[in-house]
PDB file of C-alpha atoms in Angstrom:
ATOM      1  CA  MET A   1     -14.566 -13.038  51.411  1.00  0.00           C
ATOM      2  CA  LYS A   2     -13.807  -9.812  49.598  1.00  0.00           C
ATOM      3  CA  LYS A   3     -13.726  -8.092  46.441  1.00  0.00           C
ATOM      4  CA  LEU A   4     -11.920  -5.033  45.735  1.00  0.00           C
ATOM      5  CA  VAL A   5     -11.956  -3.086  42.152  1.00  0.00           C
ATOM      6  CA  VAL A   6      -9.700  -0.185  41.730  1.00  0.00           C
ATOM      7  CA  LYS A   7      -8.146   1.582  38.483  1.00  0.00           C
ATOM      8  CA  VAL A   8      -4.791   1.845  38.179  1.00  0.00           C
ATOM      9  CA  GLU A   9      -2.652   3.943  35.955  1.00  0.00           C
ATOM     10  CA  LEU A  10      -0.783   1.512  34.261  1.00  0.00           C
ATOM     11  CA  HIS A  11       1.352   2.495  31.240  1.00  0.00           C
ATOM     12  CA  ASP A  12       3.367  -0.303  30.118  1.00  0.00           C
ATOM     13  CA  ASP A  13       3.316  -4.053  30.712  1.00  0.00           C
ATOM     14  CA  ARG A  14       6.285  -4.039  32.822  1.00  0.00           C
ATOM     15  CA  ASP A  15       3.802  -1.832  35.096  1.00  0.00           C
ATOM     16  CA  ARG A  16       0.925  -4.114  34.778  1.00  0.00           C
ATOM     17  CA  ARG A  17       3.201  -7.454  35.809  1.00  0.00           C
ATOM     18  CA  LYS A  18       4.549  -5.536  38.354  1.00  0.00           C
ATOM     19  CA  ALA A  19       1.628  -4.557  39.805  1.00  0.00           C
ATOM     20  CA  MET A  20      -0.094  -7.943  39.951  1.00  0.00           C
ATOM     21  CA  ARG A  21       3.081  -8.978  41.327  1.00  0.00           C
ATOM     22  CA  VAL A  22       2.688  -6.323  44.059  1.00  0.00           C
ATOM     23  CA  VAL A  23      -0.947  -7.866  44.744  1.00  0.00           C
ATOM     24  CA  SER A  24      -0.184 -10.818  44.832  1.00  0.00           C
ATOM     25  CA  SER A  25       2.057 -10.748  47.721  1.00  0.00           C
ATOM     26  CA  PHE A  26      -0.322 -10.482  50.237  1.00  0.00           C
ATOM     27  CA  GLU A  27      -2.261 -12.960  51.888  1.00  0.00           C
ATOM     28  CA  GLY A  28      -5.488 -14.225  51.716  1.00  0.00           C
ATOM     29  CA  ILE A  29      -5.650 -13.089  47.861  1.00  0.00           C
ATOM     30  CA  GLY A  30      -8.440 -15.791  46.120  1.00  0.00           C
ATOM     31  CA  SER A  31      -8.078 -14.290  42.441  1.00  0.00           C
ATOM     32  CA  LEU A  32      -6.542 -11.247  40.382  1.00  0.00           C
ATOM     33  CA  SER A  33      -7.525  -9.912  37.122  1.00  0.00           C
ATOM     34  CA  MET A  34      -6.554  -7.054  35.201  1.00  0.00           C
ATOM     35  CA  ASP A  35      -8.625  -5.652  31.998  1.00  0.00           C
ATOM     36  CA  SER A  36      -6.073  -3.936  30.631  1.00  0.00           C
ATOM     37  CA  LYS A  37      -8.403  -1.613  28.443  1.00  0.00           C
ATOM     38  CA  ASP A  38      -9.788   0.153  30.981  1.00  0.00           C
ATOM     39  CA  ASN A  39      -6.668  -0.399  33.875  1.00  0.00           C
ATOM     40  CA  LYS A  40      -9.241  -2.112  36.228  1.00  0.00           C
ATOM     41  CA  LEU A  41      -7.498  -4.434  39.140  1.00  0.00           C
ATOM     42  CA  THR A  42     -10.330  -6.737  40.317  1.00  0.00           C
ATOM     43  CA  VAL A  43      -8.885  -8.408  43.644  1.00  0.00           C
ATOM     44  CA  SER A  44     -11.137 -11.291  45.506  1.00  0.00           C
ATOM     45  CA  GLY A  45     -10.633 -12.988  48.823  1.00  0.00           C
ATOM     46  CA  ASP A  46     -10.103 -12.464  52.336  1.00  0.00           C
ATOM     47  CA  PHE A  47      -7.151  -9.660  52.855  1.00  0.00           C
ATOM     48  CA  ASP A  48      -7.572  -6.268  53.916  1.00  0.00           C
ATOM     49  CA  PRO A  49      -8.678  -3.282  51.085  1.00  0.00           C
ATOM     50  CA  VAL A  50      -6.676  -0.552  52.604  1.00  0.00           C
ATOM     51  CA  LYS A  51      -3.321  -2.250  52.355  1.00  0.00           C
ATOM     52  CA  VAL A  52      -3.633  -3.667  49.086  1.00  0.00           C
ATOM     53  CA  VAL A  53      -4.772   0.043  47.720  1.00  0.00           C
ATOM     54  CA  ASN A  54      -2.177   1.856  49.993  1.00  0.00           C
ATOM     55  CA  LYS A  55       0.989  -0.780  48.846  1.00  0.00           C
ATOM     56  CA  LEU A  56      -0.563   0.353  44.981  1.00  0.00           C
ATOM     57  CA  ARG A  57      -0.697   4.161  45.751  1.00  0.00           C
ATOM     58  CA  LYS A  58       2.911   4.053  46.851  1.00  0.00           C
ATOM     59  CA  SER A  59       3.771   3.478  43.471  1.00  0.00           C
ATOM     60  CA  TRP A  60       1.179   4.168  40.374  1.00  0.00           C
ATOM     61  CA  HIS A  61      -1.609   6.557  40.662  1.00  0.00           C
ATOM     62  CA  THR A  62      -4.681   4.544  42.264  1.00  0.00           C
ATOM     63  CA  GLU A  63      -8.450   5.261  42.242  1.00  0.00           C
ATOM     64  CA  ILE A  64     -10.878   2.775  44.201  1.00  0.00           C
ATOM     65  CA  VAL A  65     -13.706   2.138  41.923  1.00  0.00           C
ATOM     66  CA  SER A  66     -16.150  -0.966  44.670  1.00  0.00           C
ATOM     67  CA  VAL A  67     -15.360  -2.745  47.562  1.00  0.00           C
ATOM     68  CA  GLY A  68     -17.614  -5.139  48.705  1.00  0.00           C
ATOM     69  CA  ALA A  69     -18.113  -8.600  49.487  1.00  0.00           C
ATOM     70  CA  GLY A  70     -17.742 -11.132  46.815  1.00  0.00           C
ATOM     71  CA  LYS A  71     -19.403 -14.142  45.669  1.00  0.00           C
ATOM     72  CA  GLU A  72     -18.854 -17.039  47.491  1.00  0.00           C
ATOM     73  CA  ASP A  73     -20.039 -20.535  45.638  1.00  0.00           C
ATOM     74  CA  ASP A  74     -21.747 -22.826  48.050  1.00  0.00           C
ATOM     75  CA  GLY A  75     -21.461 -26.229  46.385  1.00  0.00           C
ATOM     76  CA  LYS A  76     -17.661 -25.863  46.842  1.00  0.00           C
ATOM     77  CA  LYS A  77     -17.921 -24.447  50.164  1.00  0.00           C
ATOM     78  CA  ASP A  78     -19.998 -26.731  51.869  1.00  0.00           C
ATOM     79  CA  GLU A  79     -17.001 -29.629  50.073  1.00  0.00           C
ATOM     80  CA  GLY A  80     -14.338 -27.730  51.640  1.00  0.00           C
ATOM     81  CA  LYS A  81     -15.539 -27.101  55.170  1.00  0.00           C
ATOM     82  CA  LYS A  82     -16.646 -31.058  55.320  1.00  0.00           C
ATOM     83  CA  GLU A  83     -12.723 -32.017  53.709  1.00  0.00           C
ATOM     84  CA  GLU A  84     -11.796 -29.068  56.375  1.00  0.00           C
ATOM     85  CA  GLY A  85     -13.815 -31.226  59.119  1.00  0.00           C
ATOM     86  CA  LYS A  86     -12.210 -34.340  57.989  1.00  0.00           C
ATOM     87  CA  LYS A  87      -8.695 -32.725  58.408  1.00  0.00           C
ATOM     88  CA  ASP A  88      -9.032 -31.209  61.729  1.00  0.00           C
ATOM     89  CA  ASP A  89     -10.325 -34.907  63.108  1.00  0.00           C
ATOM     90  CA  GLN A  90      -7.490 -36.067  61.204  1.00  0.00           C
ATOM     91  CA  VAL A  91      -5.199 -33.883  63.031  1.00  0.00           C
ATOM     92  CA  ALA A  92      -7.107 -33.668  66.792  1.00  0.00           C
ATOM     93  CA  ASN A  93      -6.703 -38.123  66.402  1.00  0.00           C
ATOM     94  CA  LEU A  94      -2.956 -37.452  65.247  1.00  0.00           C
ATOM     95  CA  VAL A  95      -1.995 -34.625  68.542  1.00  0.00           C
ATOM     96  CA  LYS A  96      -3.729 -36.811  70.764  1.00  0.00           C
ATOM     97  CA  ALA A  97      -2.069 -40.043  69.886  1.00  0.00           C
ATOM     98  CA  TYR A  98       1.474 -38.145  70.160  1.00  0.00           C
ATOM     99  CA  GLN A  99       0.549 -36.233  73.365  1.00  0.00           C
ATOM    100  CA  ALA A 100      -0.109 -39.867  74.560  1.00  0.00           C
ATOM    101  CA  TYR A 101       2.747 -42.012  73.271  1.00  0.00           C
ATOM    102  CA  TYR A 102       5.709 -38.905  74.164  1.00  0.00           C
ATOM    103  CA  SER A 103       4.341 -37.652  77.292  1.00  0.00           C
ATOM    104  CA  THR A 104       6.333 -35.246  78.882  1.00  0.00           C
ATOM    105  CA  PRO A 105       8.026 -36.837  82.291  1.00  0.00           C
ATOM    106  CA  VAL A 106       7.000 -34.191  85.246  1.00  0.00           C
ATOM    107  CA  THR A 107      10.499 -33.366  86.982  1.00  0.00           C
ATOM    108  CA  TYR A 108      10.483 -31.698  90.685  1.00  0.00           C
ATOM    109  CA  TYR A 109      13.009 -30.437  92.156  1.00  0.00           C
ATOM    110  CA  HIS A 110      13.409 -30.263  96.073  1.00  0.00           C
ATOM    111  CA  VAL A 111      16.396 -28.127  97.939  1.00  0.00           C
ATOM    112  CA  SER A 112      16.794 -28.783 101.697  1.00  0.00           C
ATOM    113  CA  PRO A 113      17.801 -25.823 103.681  1.00  0.00           C
ATOM    114  CA  GLU A 114      20.827 -28.009 104.779  1.00  0.00           C
ATOM    115  CA  GLU A 115      22.462 -27.692 101.327  1.00  0.00           C
ATOM    116  CA  THR A 116      22.263 -24.023 101.521  1.00  0.00           C
ATOM    117  CA  PRO A 117      23.377 -22.533 104.992  1.00  0.00           C
ATOM    118  CA  ASN A 118      23.864 -19.285 103.962  1.00  0.00           C
ATOM    119  CA  CYS A 119      20.364 -18.963 102.741  1.00  0.00           C
ATOM    120  CA  VAL A 120      18.629 -15.887 104.118  1.00  0.00           C
ATOM    121  CA  ILE A 121      15.053 -16.840 103.547  1.00  0.00           C
ATOM    122  CA  CYS A 122      15.385 -20.590 104.262  1.00  0.00           C
TER     123      CYS A 122
END
């Protein structure tokens, strides 16, 4: 989990909304907040900070304030892993049941040399 704080020169509410929309379109964004007084945009989650900053720099003057590891809640993280583990087990059981029920038949083809008399390789 990463945390990125950038200072973006935004002039009005339209630019602020557009910047938020641009950043929120990236995969892995966990949370996004904007301090309109200091024009600082804080992004956290599993994302590539370089791509986010490059996208912002295409439209606005952007300065990187800080990049680092974000805070993770231990209690919520453990619960998420337990639920995720249960879901993985359920999915694995469903896949096994599906493969057992819908097994793909193996088909073999045999071509006798008598059927192809002009074959050079045979």
